[in-house]
Amino acid sequence: MSLKVLLVEDNEMNRDMLTRRLNRAGYEVEAAGDGEQALQKMRETAPDIVLLDMNLPVKDGWTACQEARQDPATADLRIIALTAHAMGEDRDRALEAGCDDFATKPIDFPELLEKINALAEKGRSA
Amino acid sequence: MASQAEIAPFTDHVLRALSELRAQSNPVAESIPDEPREDLERLISAGAALEALLVDGGQDKDPGTRRHDIMNVLGAMRGYAEFLIEDLETTFPAVASALERVVKSVAAASNSGNKPKASTTDTANVATADLTGTILAVDDNADNRELLTRYLERSGHQVLVASSGLEALARLADRPVDVVLLDLIMPGMDGNEVLKRLKENQQLRSIPVIVISGRQDMDGIIECIEAGADDYLFKPFNPVLLQARIKAGLERKRWHDTEEKYRRQLERNEKFIRATFGRYVSDEIVENLLEEPEGLKLGGDLRQVTMLMSDIREFSTICERLPPDQVMRMLNNYLGVMTEIIIGHQGTIDEFIGDAILAIFGAPVQRTDDADRAVQCALDMQQAMRDINRGNRKEGLPEISMGIGVNTGDVITGNIGSEKRSKYGVVGHHVNLTARIESHTSGGDILISSSTLDLLKSPVELGSQQQATVKGIKEPVTMHHILARTAATSGA
């Protein structure tokens, strides 16, 4: 059974690209374009992994993550933050907000797959 | 927090790699299957989005958002490129290797944000579309010139190129340039020498110079800055930084040009004022006008002035008896002496009419002691007649005598005449009245009107007064003979 990934990304080009790459890599992909939609899809689809962009319209990634952690239905989801900043505050903020891991844009795809798989393993064994 | 320098982690490599990709893929595009071909188009449009962001996008946004936008585009480019490599590496190896270079360039670009910067100039407000100028790009490398030209023209600049130091100097001599982008290492005359010569040149030294060099050692950078470089960028240049620096350079140049224009305007005004008044008024009045030009109304202005008119008695009779060259010598000597005296009292010579002089006190610059100065001037003029006649006697010329009339009243002052020929002067009834008063004088007399007398602050020794009916005035005009200044302050 393939892993189910919820990709939360407001940039259309990136959403399209990542969705298709993940599909090709054998993942099932659900996509959302803003933080509010993301929370809704987290509850509805129970993804194995959430790829959550931090700069999102309506509700940003940090807020969405914090809220997800407070809702029992989504509190245990594996969330990987996607940010534009390699260092410093963004990373710390993402982890503080409750993200499990962190990937910097532009995404290194093989590295991202490793992170997804590693987290999914953890999720399964947990 | 992201520093502003981190917003711009780009080199020209990405765009160059993309254009190479286009060159590789265009000829074979039709044979590429639909899906990868569409991805290729997406990748290339992502490149266009990147260029747009670099050139004119996002300057309203905060640095974090801007970086996010740029990283999104870079991410998409990298993703599509990697995706495409998988699709095309066996069927279109040349395109795939061009894609590899795109991937590498994106990786390099996104990692380059932490390189040291030569200057702390911030990169906010990266490019403003309205601030464009003529930019001279000096580089011995044709690719670099081409690349710079492309970037700059896209931003609306006019671009001149030079492939050597000498060519750069020739371009600079040829036409106005707003900013110079200068490579350092060139055969023949190098960039340092160009910089030195540019900064030595009075006309060119204000042009901002941005050095773009592969030299990254601090000594080299400091050397350039000490030689007068305004900025220093490393090669391969970062387009966003370059835009920011060019903008700063243009702003600097524009500011300088505005100042220069203002300075030249002032100089022109000064020349005009000197040309208009210099022959008729004292240097002091010219300086006053230059310092307070608002006191100068050339358009026509009704104001109170004191007028002085002098005339040599029986001059036409003298003229008839003397050869013309002697007449001219005598007249010019006389007028020369009188001019000195009038200007010495800050009077303005309105005109010479033959041997007659009309001088004004109170225009173009009004003073509180206009009447006093006019009267004192008249006394000094009469006093000077002794010397003039002594000279005349020595030269065998006839002695002359002069009458002076002084009057104060409202007249219109301004530039009188046509566009081709005009002069600063006064018109009005009081000018005529002054002439009438003067016509009642005998040789050696000074006659002043009551209006002038009323304004005098320093006491004068008055002689007899007389009345005369003047055409156009019902009341007879009272005129007073001035004999001397009574105070010891006379003879200024």
Coordinates of C-alpha atoms in Angstrom, one line a residue:
Chain A
M1 CA 0.0 0.0 0.0
S2 CA 1.3 3.4 -0.9
L3 CA 1.9 6.1 1.5
K4 CA -0.6 8.9 1.5
V5 CA 1.0 12.4 1.4
L6 CA -0.9 15.6 2.0
L7 CA 0.9 18.4 0.1
V8 CA 0.1 21.9 1.3
E9 CA 1.5 24.4 -1.1
D10 CA 0.1 27.6 -2.4
N11 CA 2.4 27.9 -5.4
E12 CA 0.7 26.2 -8.2
M13 CA 3.8 25.3 -10.1
N14 CA 5.4 23.7 -7.1
R15 CA 2.2 21.9 -6.2
D16 CA 1.9 20.5 -9.7
M17 CA 5.6 19.5 -9.9
L18 CA 5.7 17.9 -6.4
T19 CA 2.4 16.1 -6.9
R20 CA 3.6 14.5 -10.1
R21 CA 7.0 13.7 -8.8
L22 CA 5.6 12.1 -5.7
N23 CA 3.1 10.2 -7.8
R24 CA 5.8 8.9 -9.9
A25 CA 7.8 7.9 -6.9
G26 CA 4.8 5.8 -5.8
Y27 CA 3.0 8.1 -3.3
E28 CA -0.6 8.9 -3.2
V29 CA -0.9 12.7 -3.1
E30 CA -3.7 14.9 -1.8
A31 CA -3.1 18.6 -2.2
A32 CA -4.2 21.8 -0.4
G33 CA -3.5 25.4 -1.2
D34 CA -3.9 27.2 2.1
G35 CA -3.7 26.6 5.9
E36 CA -7.4 26.3 6.5
Q37 CA -7.9 23.8 3.7
A38 CA -4.8 21.9 5.0
L39 CA -6.5 21.4 8.5
Q40 CA -9.7 20.3 6.8
K41 CA -7.8 17.7 4.6
M42 CA -5.8 16.5 7.6
R43 CA -9.0 15.6 9.4
E44 CA -10.7 14.2 6.3
T45 CA -8.0 12.2 4.7
A46 CA -5.7 11.1 7.6
P47 CA -2.5 11.3 5.5
D48 CA 0.6 9.4 6.6
I49 CA 2.7 12.5 5.9
V50 CA 1.9 16.2 5.7
L51 CA 4.3 18.4 3.6
L52 CA 3.4 21.8 5.0
D53 CA 4.6 25.0 3.4
M54 CA 5.0 27.7 6.0
N55 CA 4.1 30.8 4.0
L56 CA 0.5 30.1 3.2
P57 CA -2.5 32.3 2.5
V58 CA -5.5 32.4 4.8
K59 CA -3.7 30.6 7.6
D60 CA 0.1 30.3 7.6
G61 CA 1.9 27.0 8.2
W62 CA 3.0 27.7 11.7
T63 CA -0.5 28.4 12.8
A64 CA -1.9 25.5 10.9
C65 CA 0.6 23.2 12.6
Q66 CA -0.1 24.5 16.1
E67 CA -3.8 24.0 15.5
A68 CA -3.3 20.5 14.1
R69 CA -1.4 19.6 17.3
Q70 CA -4.3 20.8 19.5
D71 CA -6.9 18.8 17.6
P72 CA -6.9 15.1 18.8
A73 CA -7.9 14.0 15.3
T74 CA -4.7 15.5 13.8
A75 CA -2.3 15.8 16.8
D76 CA -0.3 12.7 15.8
L77 CA 0.2 13.5 12.1
R78 CA 3.7 13.5 10.8
I79 CA 4.4 17.0 9.5
I80 CA 7.4 18.1 7.5
A81 CA 7.7 21.9 7.2
L82 CA 8.7 23.4 3.9
T83 CA 10.4 26.8 4.2
A84 CA 12.4 29.2 2.1
H85 CA 15.0 29.7 4.8
A86 CA 17.8 27.2 5.5
M87 CA 18.8 28.6 8.8
G88 CA 17.7 30.5 11.8
E89 CA 14.3 31.5 13.0
D90 CA 12.1 29.7 10.4
R91 CA 13.4 26.3 11.3
D92 CA 13.1 26.9 15.0
R93 CA 9.7 28.3 14.6
A94 CA 8.6 25.3 12.5
L95 CA 9.9 22.9 15.1
E96 CA 8.4 24.9 18.0
A97 CA 5.0 24.9 16.2
G98 CA 5.1 21.1 16.3
C99 CA 6.6 20.1 13.0
D100 CA 8.5 16.8 13.0
D101 CA 11.0 17.7 10.4
F102 CA 12.0 20.4 8.1
A103 CA 12.9 20.8 4.4
T104 CA 14.3 23.8 2.7
K105 CA 13.2 25.1 -0.7
P106 CA 14.2 24.5 -3.4
I107 CA 13.5 21.0 -2.3
D108 CA 16.1 18.3 -2.7
F109 CA 13.7 15.6 -3.8
P110 CA 15.7 12.5 -2.8
E111 CA 16.4 14.0 0.6
L112 CA 12.7 14.8 0.9
L113 CA 11.8 11.2 0.1
E114 CA 14.2 10.0 2.7
K115 CA 12.6 12.3 5.3
I116 CA 9.1 11.2 4.3
N117 CA 10.1 7.5 4.5
A118 CA 11.9 7.9 7.8
L119 CA 9.0 9.7 9.4
A120 CA 6.5 7.2 8.0
E121 CA 8.6 4.4 9.6
K122 CA 8.5 6.2 12.9
G123 CA 4.8 6.7 12.5
R124 CA 4.2 3.1 11.9
S125 CA 6.4 1.9 14.7
A126 CA 4.9 4.4 17.1
Chain B
M1 CA 15.9 36.7 10.9
A2 CA 16.9 36.8 7.3
S3 CA 19.2 39.6 6.5
Q4 CA 18.4 41.5 3.4
A5 CA 21.6 40.3 1.8
E6 CA 20.2 36.8 2.0
I7 CA 17.3 37.7 -0.2
A8 CA 19.5 37.8 -3.2
P9 CA 21.3 34.5 -3.4
F10 CA 21.6 34.5 -7.2
T11 CA 24.2 34.4 -9.8
D12 CA 23.6 34.7 -13.5
H13 CA 24.2 31.0 -13.8
V14 CA 20.6 30.0 -13.6
L15 CA 19.4 32.2 -16.4
R16 CA 22.4 31.3 -18.5
A17 CA 21.7 27.6 -17.9
L18 CA 18.1 28.1 -18.9
S19 CA 19.0 29.9 -22.1
E20 CA 21.4 27.0 -22.9
L21 CA 18.5 24.6 -22.2
R22 CA 16.3 26.5 -24.6
A23 CA 19.0 26.3 -27.3
Q24 CA 19.3 22.6 -26.8
S25 CA 15.6 21.8 -26.6
N26 CA 14.1 24.1 -29.2
P27 CA 15.4 22.2 -32.3
V28 CA 14.1 18.9 -30.9
A29 CA 10.9 20.1 -29.2
E30 CA 8.6 18.6 -31.7
S31 CA 9.9 15.1 -31.2
I32 CA 9.7 15.3 -27.4
P33 CA 6.6 13.5 -26.0
D34 CA 3.7 15.6 -24.8
E35 CA 4.2 15.3 -21.1
P36 CA 7.9 16.2 -20.8
R37 CA 7.4 18.8 -23.5
E38 CA 4.8 20.5 -21.3
D39 CA 7.1 20.2 -18.3
L40 CA 9.9 21.8 -20.3
E41 CA 7.6 24.6 -21.1
R42 CA 6.7 24.9 -17.4
L43 CA 10.4 25.0 -16.5
I44 CA 11.1 27.7 -19.0
S45 CA 8.1 29.7 -17.8
A46 CA 9.4 29.3 -14.3
G47 CA 12.6 30.8 -15.6
A48 CA 10.7 33.7 -16.9
A49 CA 9.0 34.1 -13.5
L50 CA 12.4 34.1 -11.9
E51 CA 13.6 36.8 -14.3
A52 CA 10.5 38.8 -13.6
L53 CA 11.1 38.5 -9.9
L54 CA 14.7 39.5 -10.2
V55 CA 14.1 42.4 -12.5
D56 CA 11.0 44.1 -11.2
G57 CA 9.1 41.8 -8.9
G58 CA 8.6 41.9 -5.2
Q59 CA 10.1 45.2 -4.3
D60 CA 6.9 46.0 -2.3
K61 CA 7.2 42.8 -0.4
D62 CA 9.1 42.2 2.8
P63 CA 12.3 40.3 2.5
G64 CA 10.9 37.1 3.9
T65 CA 8.1 37.0 1.4
R66 CA 10.3 37.9 -1.4
R67 CA 12.7 35.2 -0.5
H68 CA 9.8 32.8 -0.3
D69 CA 8.6 33.7 -3.8
I70 CA 12.1 33.3 -5.2
M71 CA 12.6 30.0 -3.5
N72 CA 9.3 28.7 -4.8
V73 CA 10.3 29.5 -8.3
L74 CA 13.7 28.0 -7.8
G75 CA 12.1 24.9 -6.3
A76 CA 9.7 24.5 -9.2
M77 CA 12.6 24.8 -11.6
R78 CA 14.7 22.3 -9.9
G79 CA 11.8 19.9 -9.5
Y80 CA 10.8 20.1 -13.2
A81 CA 14.4 19.8 -14.3
E82 CA 15.0 16.7 -12.2
F83 CA 11.7 15.3 -13.4
L84 CA 12.6 15.9 -17.0
I85 CA 16.0 14.4 -16.6
E86 CA 14.4 11.2 -15.7
D87 CA 12.2 11.4 -18.7
L88 CA 14.7 12.5 -21.3
E89 CA 18.2 11.2 -20.2
T90 CA 18.1 8.3 -22.6
T91 CA 16.2 9.8 -25.5
F92 CA 17.5 13.3 -25.5
P93 CA 20.9 13.2 -23.8
A94 CA 21.9 16.8 -24.9
V95 CA 18.7 18.2 -23.4
A96 CA 19.2 16.2 -20.3
S97 CA 22.7 17.4 -19.8
A98 CA 21.5 21.0 -20.2
L99 CA 18.9 20.2 -17.6
E100 CA 21.6 18.9 -15.3
R101 CA 23.3 22.3 -15.6
V102 CA 20.1 24.0 -14.7
V103 CA 19.8 21.8 -11.6
K104 CA 23.4 22.6 -10.6
S105 CA 22.9 26.2 -11.2
V106 CA 19.8 26.3 -9.1
A107 CA 21.6 24.5 -6.3
A108 CA 24.5 27.0 -6.5
A109 CA 22.2 29.9 -6.6
S110 CA 20.2 28.9 -3.6
N111 CA 23.3 28.2 -1.6
S112 CA 25.1 31.4 -2.5
G113 CA 23.2 33.6 0.0
N114 CA 25.9 33.4 2.6
K115 CA 28.8 34.6 0.6
P116 CA 30.5 37.7 1.9
K117 CA 29.4 41.0 0.5
A118 CA 31.7 43.8 -0.5
S119 CA 29.4 46.5 0.7
T120 CA 26.6 46.7 3.1
T121 CA 24.3 48.5 0.7
D122 CA 21.0 46.9 1.2
T123 CA 19.0 45.3 -1.5
A124 CA 15.5 46.4 -0.5
N125 CA 13.6 48.1 -3.3
V126 CA 15.7 46.2 -5.7
A127 CA 14.6 47.7 -9.0
T128 CA 12.4 50.6 -9.7
A129 CA 11.1 50.6 -13.2
D130 CA 11.1 54.4 -13.5
L131 CA 14.8 54.9 -12.6
T132 CA 16.7 54.1 -15.7
G133 CA 19.7 55.6 -17.4
T134 CA 22.6 55.2 -19.7
I135 CA 25.0 52.5 -18.4
L136 CA 28.4 51.8 -19.8
A137 CA 29.4 48.2 -19.3
V138 CA 33.2 47.7 -19.6
D139 CA 34.4 44.1 -19.9
D140 CA 36.9 42.4 -22.1
N141 CA 34.7 39.3 -22.2
A142 CA 32.1 39.3 -24.9
D143 CA 29.8 36.9 -23.0
N144 CA 29.8 39.1 -20.0
R145 CA 29.1 42.2 -22.1
E146 CA 26.2 40.4 -23.7
L147 CA 24.8 39.2 -20.4
L148 CA 25.0 42.7 -18.8
T149 CA 23.4 44.2 -21.9
R150 CA 20.5 41.8 -21.7
Y151 CA 19.9 42.4 -18.0
L152 CA 20.2 46.1 -18.2
E153 CA 18.1 46.5 -21.4
R154 CA 15.4 44.4 -19.9
S155 CA 15.3 46.9 -17.0
G156 CA 14.9 49.7 -19.4
H157 CA 18.4 51.0 -19.3
Q158 CA 20.3 52.2 -22.3
V159 CA 23.4 50.2 -22.6
L160 CA 26.8 51.1 -24.0
V161 CA 29.6 48.6 -24.0
A162 CA 33.3 48.8 -24.2
S163 CA 35.7 45.9 -24.5
S164 CA 38.8 47.7 -23.2
G165 CA 39.9 50.5 -20.9
L166 CA 40.7 52.7 -23.8
E167 CA 37.4 52.1 -25.5
A168 CA 35.7 52.8 -22.2
L169 CA 37.3 56.2 -22.0
A170 CA 36.4 56.9 -25.6
R171 CA 32.7 56.1 -24.9
L172 CA 32.8 58.3 -21.9
A173 CA 34.2 61.2 -23.9
D174 CA 31.6 60.5 -26.5
R175 CA 28.3 60.8 -24.7
P176 CA 26.8 61.2 -21.2
V177 CA 26.8 58.1 -19.1
D178 CA 25.0 57.7 -15.8
V179 CA 26.7 54.7 -14.3
V180 CA 29.8 52.7 -15.3
L181 CA 30.1 49.0 -14.7
L182 CA 33.8 48.2 -14.7
D183 CA 35.7 45.0 -15.0
L184 CA 39.1 45.2 -13.4
I185 CA 41.3 42.6 -15.2
M186 CA 41.5 43.6 -18.9
P187 CA 44.3 43.4 -21.3
G188 CA 46.0 46.8 -22.0
M189 CA 44.6 49.5 -19.8
D190 CA 43.0 47.7 -16.8
G191 CA 40.0 48.7 -14.8
N192 CA 42.1 50.3 -12.0
E193 CA 43.6 52.7 -14.5
V194 CA 40.3 53.5 -16.1
L195 CA 38.9 54.3 -12.6
K196 CA 41.9 56.5 -11.9
R197 CA 41.5 58.5 -15.1
L198 CA 37.8 58.8 -14.7
K199 CA 38.1 60.2 -11.2
E200 CA 40.8 62.6 -12.3
N201 CA 38.6 64.1 -14.9
Q202 CA 36.5 67.0 -13.9
Q203 CA 33.6 66.2 -16.2
L204 CA 33.6 62.5 -15.5
R205 CA 34.4 62.2 -11.9
S206 CA 30.8 62.4 -10.7
I207 CA 29.8 59.3 -12.7
P208 CA 29.3 56.4 -10.2
V209 CA 31.5 53.4 -10.9
I210 CA 30.5 49.9 -9.9
V211 CA 33.4 47.5 -10.1
I212 CA 32.5 44.0 -11.1
S213 CA 35.4 41.7 -10.5
G214 CA 36.5 38.2 -9.8
R215 CA 39.1 39.5 -7.4
Q216 CA 37.8 38.9 -3.9
D217 CA 40.7 39.9 -1.8
M218 CA 40.1 42.7 0.6
D219 CA 43.2 44.6 -0.6
G220 CA 41.9 44.7 -4.1
I221 CA 38.5 45.9 -3.0
I222 CA 40.0 48.6 -0.7
E223 CA 42.3 49.7 -3.5
C224 CA 39.2 50.3 -5.7
I225 CA 37.2 52.0 -3.1
E226 CA 40.2 54.3 -2.4
A227 CA 40.5 55.0 -6.0
G228 CA 36.9 56.3 -6.0
A229 CA 34.8 53.2 -6.9
D230 CA 31.3 53.6 -5.6
D231 CA 30.6 49.9 -5.3
Y232 CA 32.1 46.5 -5.7
L233 CA 30.4 43.3 -6.9
F234 CA 31.9 39.9 -7.2
K235 CA 31.9 37.9 -10.4
P236 CA 29.7 36.1 -11.4
F237 CA 27.6 39.1 -10.5
N238 CA 24.4 38.7 -8.6
P239 CA 21.6 40.3 -10.8
V240 CA 19.5 41.4 -7.8
L241 CA 22.4 43.1 -6.1
L242 CA 23.5 44.6 -9.4
Q243 CA 20.1 46.1 -9.9
A244 CA 20.1 47.5 -6.4
R245 CA 23.6 49.0 -6.9
I246 CA 22.7 50.5 -10.3
K247 CA 19.7 52.0 -8.8
A248 CA 21.7 53.5 -6.0
G249 CA 24.2 54.8 -8.6
L250 CA 21.5 56.3 -10.7
E251 CA 20.0 58.0 -7.7
R252 CA 23.4 59.4 -6.8
K253 CA 24.1 60.6 -10.3
R254 CA 20.6 62.1 -10.6
W255 CA 21.1 64.0 -7.4
H256 CA 24.5 65.3 -8.6
D257 CA 23.1 66.3 -11.9
T258 CA 20.2 68.2 -10.3
E259 CA 22.7 70.1 -8.2
E260 CA 24.9 70.8 -11.2
K261 CA 21.9 72.0 -13.2
Y262 CA 20.9 74.3 -10.3
R263 CA 24.5 75.6 -10.1
R264 CA 24.6 76.3 -13.8
Q265 CA 21.3 78.0 -13.7
L266 CA 22.6 80.3 -10.9
E267 CA 25.7 81.0 -13.0
R268 CA 23.5 81.9 -15.9
N269 CA 21.4 84.2 -13.8
E270 CA 24.5 85.8 -12.5
K271 CA 25.9 86.3 -15.9
F272 CA 22.6 87.8 -17.0
I273 CA 22.4 90.2 -14.0
R274 CA 26.0 91.2 -14.5
A275 CA 25.4 91.8 -18.2
T276 CA 22.2 93.7 -17.7
F277 CA 23.4 95.9 -14.8
G278 CA 27.1 95.6 -14.7
R279 CA 27.8 98.6 -16.9
Y280 CA 25.4 100.8 -15.1
V281 CA 25.6 100.0 -11.5
S282 CA 28.2 99.4 -8.8
D283 CA 29.6 95.9 -8.1
E284 CA 28.0 96.2 -4.8
I285 CA 24.5 96.5 -6.3
V286 CA 25.3 93.5 -8.6
E287 CA 26.3 91.5 -5.6
N288 CA 23.1 92.5 -3.8
L289 CA 21.0 91.5 -6.8
L290 CA 22.8 88.1 -6.9
E291 CA 22.3 87.5 -3.2
E292 CA 18.7 88.6 -3.1
P293 CA 17.4 88.1 -6.6
E294 CA 13.8 88.4 -5.3
G295 CA 14.5 92.2 -4.9
L296 CA 14.9 92.4 -8.6
K297 CA 11.7 92.7 -10.6
L298 CA 12.4 93.2 -14.3
G299 CA 8.9 92.9 -15.4
G300 CA 7.9 96.4 -14.5
D301 CA 7.5 97.8 -11.1
L302 CA 6.1 101.0 -9.8
R303 CA 8.4 102.4 -7.2
Q304 CA 9.8 105.5 -5.7
V305 CA 13.2 106.5 -6.9
T306 CA 15.4 109.6 -6.8
M307 CA 16.5 110.7 -10.2
L308 CA 19.5 112.8 -11.0
M309 CA 19.9 114.5 -14.4
S310 CA 23.0 116.5 -15.4
D311 CA 23.8 118.4 -18.5
I312 CA 26.7 120.5 -19.8
R313 CA 25.8 124.0 -20.4
E314 CA 26.1 125.2 -23.9
F315 CA 27.5 121.9 -25.0
S316 CA 26.2 122.1 -28.6
T317 CA 27.9 125.5 -29.0
I318 CA 31.2 124.0 -27.7
C319 CA 30.8 121.1 -30.2
E320 CA 30.5 123.5 -33.1
R321 CA 33.8 125.1 -32.3
L322 CA 35.8 122.0 -31.7
P323 CA 37.0 119.2 -34.1
P324 CA 35.0 116.0 -33.5
D325 CA 37.9 114.0 -32.0
Q326 CA 38.4 116.6 -29.4
V327 CA 34.7 116.7 -28.6
M328 CA 34.7 113.0 -28.1
R329 CA 37.8 113.0 -26.0
M330 CA 36.4 115.7 -23.8
L331 CA 33.0 114.1 -23.6
N332 CA 34.3 110.7 -22.8
N333 CA 36.6 112.0 -20.1
Y334 CA 33.7 113.9 -18.6
L335 CA 31.3 111.0 -18.7
G336 CA 34.0 108.6 -17.4
V337 CA 34.6 110.7 -14.3
M338 CA 30.8 111.2 -13.7
T339 CA 30.1 107.5 -14.1
E340 CA 32.7 106.7 -11.4
I341 CA 31.1 109.1 -9.0
I342 CA 27.5 107.9 -9.7
I343 CA 28.4 104.3 -9.3
G344 CA 30.4 105.2 -6.2
H345 CA 27.2 106.4 -4.7
Q346 CA 25.4 103.2 -5.7
G347 CA 23.5 105.0 -8.4
T348 CA 22.3 103.4 -11.5
I349 CA 23.1 105.1 -14.8
D350 CA 19.9 104.9 -16.8
E351 CA 21.3 106.6 -19.9
F352 CA 23.6 109.0 -21.5
I353 CA 21.9 111.4 -23.9
G354 CA 24.7 113.1 -25.6
D355 CA 26.3 115.0 -22.8
A356 CA 23.3 114.5 -20.5
I357 CA 23.2 111.8 -17.8
L358 CA 20.2 110.3 -16.2
A359 CA 21.0 108.4 -13.0
I360 CA 18.6 106.6 -10.7
F361 CA 18.9 106.0 -7.0
G362 CA 16.5 103.4 -5.6
A363 CA 16.4 101.0 -8.6
P364 CA 17.0 98.2 -9.1
V365 CA 17.8 98.1 -5.4
Q366 CA 15.9 100.4 -3.0
R367 CA 17.6 101.9 0.0
T368 CA 16.5 104.2 2.7
D369 CA 19.1 106.9 1.9
D370 CA 18.4 107.1 -1.9
A371 CA 17.7 110.8 -1.8
D372 CA 20.7 111.6 0.4
R373 CA 23.0 109.7 -1.9
A374 CA 21.6 111.4 -4.9
V375 CA 22.2 114.8 -3.4
Q376 CA 25.7 113.9 -2.2
C377 CA 26.4 112.5 -5.7
A378 CA 25.3 115.8 -7.2
L379 CA 27.6 117.7 -4.9
D380 CA 30.5 115.4 -5.7
M381 CA 29.9 115.8 -9.4
Q382 CA 30.0 119.5 -9.2
Q383 CA 33.1 119.3 -7.1
A384 CA 34.7 117.1 -9.8
M385 CA 34.2 119.8 -12.4
R386 CA 37.2 121.6 -11.1
D387 CA 39.5 118.7 -11.9
I388 CA 37.9 118.2 -15.3
N389 CA 38.4 121.8 -16.2
R390 CA 42.0 121.7 -14.9
G391 CA 42.6 118.8 -17.3
N392 CA 40.8 120.6 -20.1
R393 CA 42.9 123.7 -19.7
K394 CA 46.0 121.6 -19.8
E395 CA 44.9 120.0 -23.0
G396 CA 43.8 123.3 -24.5
L397 CA 40.2 122.4 -24.4
P398 CA 37.5 124.8 -23.3
E399 CA 36.2 124.8 -19.7
I400 CA 32.8 123.5 -19.2
S401 CA 30.1 123.8 -16.6
M402 CA 27.3 121.5 -15.6
G403 CA 23.8 121.8 -14.1
I404 CA 22.1 119.1 -12.1
G405 CA 18.5 118.5 -11.3
V406 CA 17.3 116.0 -8.6
N407 CA 13.8 114.8 -8.1
T408 CA 12.0 112.0 -6.3
G409 CA 8.8 110.3 -7.4
D410 CA 7.1 107.1 -8.4
V411 CA 8.2 105.8 -11.7
I412 CA 7.9 102.5 -13.5
T413 CA 11.2 100.6 -13.5
G414 CA 12.0 97.6 -15.6
N415 CA 13.4 96.3 -18.8
I416 CA 12.3 98.7 -21.5
G417 CA 12.5 98.0 -25.2
S418 CA 12.0 95.1 -27.6
E419 CA 13.2 91.6 -27.3
K420 CA 16.2 92.5 -29.5
R421 CA 17.1 95.6 -27.7
S422 CA 16.2 96.5 -24.2
K423 CA 17.7 98.1 -21.2
Y424 CA 16.8 98.5 -17.6
G425 CA 15.4 101.9 -17.1
V426 CA 12.6 104.1 -15.7
V427 CA 9.6 105.8 -17.3
G428 CA 7.0 108.1 -16.1
H429 CA 6.0 111.7 -15.5
H430 CA 8.7 112.2 -12.8
V431 CA 11.4 111.4 -15.3
N432 CA 10.2 114.4 -17.4
L433 CA 9.8 116.5 -14.3
T434 CA 13.5 115.8 -13.4
A435 CA 14.5 117.0 -16.9
R436 CA 12.5 120.2 -16.4
I437 CA 14.1 120.9 -13.1
E438 CA 17.5 120.4 -14.6
S439 CA 16.6 122.7 -17.4
H440 CA 16.2 125.5 -14.9
T441 CA 19.8 125.2 -13.7
S442 CA 22.8 127.4 -14.7
G443 CA 26.3 126.1 -14.7
G444 CA 27.4 124.8 -11.3
D445 CA 23.9 124.6 -10.0
I446 CA 22.1 121.8 -8.1
L447 CA 18.4 122.1 -8.0
I448 CA 16.3 119.6 -6.1
S449 CA 12.6 119.2 -5.9
S450 CA 10.6 119.5 -2.6
S451 CA 9.9 115.8 -2.7
T452 CA 13.6 115.0 -2.6
L453 CA 14.3 117.6 0.0
D454 CA 11.6 116.2 2.3
L455 CA 13.4 112.8 2.2
L456 CA 16.8 114.1 3.1
K457 CA 18.1 112.8 6.5
S458 CA 21.4 114.7 6.4
P459 CA 21.2 118.5 6.6
V460 CA 22.1 120.5 3.5
E461 CA 22.9 124.1 3.0
L462 CA 20.1 125.5 1.0
G463 CA 20.3 128.4 -1.3
S464 CA 17.4 130.2 -2.8
Q465 CA 14.3 128.5 -4.0
Q466 CA 12.4 129.1 -7.2
Q467 CA 9.1 128.1 -8.6
A468 CA 8.4 127.0 -12.1
T469 CA 5.3 125.9 -13.9
V470 CA 5.7 122.6 -15.6
K471 CA 3.7 121.3 -18.4
G472 CA 1.1 118.8 -17.2
I473 CA 1.2 120.0 -13.5
K474 CA -1.2 122.5 -12.3
E475 CA 0.7 123.6 -9.1
P476 CA 4.0 125.3 -9.7
V477 CA 6.9 123.2 -8.8
T478 CA 9.2 124.5 -6.0
M479 CA 12.9 123.9 -6.6
H480 CA 15.7 124.3 -4.0
H481 CA 19.3 125.3 -4.6
I482 CA 21.7 123.1 -2.8
L483 CA 25.0 124.7 -1.9
A484 CA 26.7 122.1 0.2
R485 CA 26.4 119.5 2.9
T486 CA 26.3 121.3 6.2
A487 CA 27.5 118.3 8.2
A488 CA 31.2 117.4 8.3
T489 CA 30.2 114.0 6.9
S490 CA 30.1 115.4 3.4
G491 CA 32.4 114.1 0.7
A492 CA 31.7 110.4 1.1

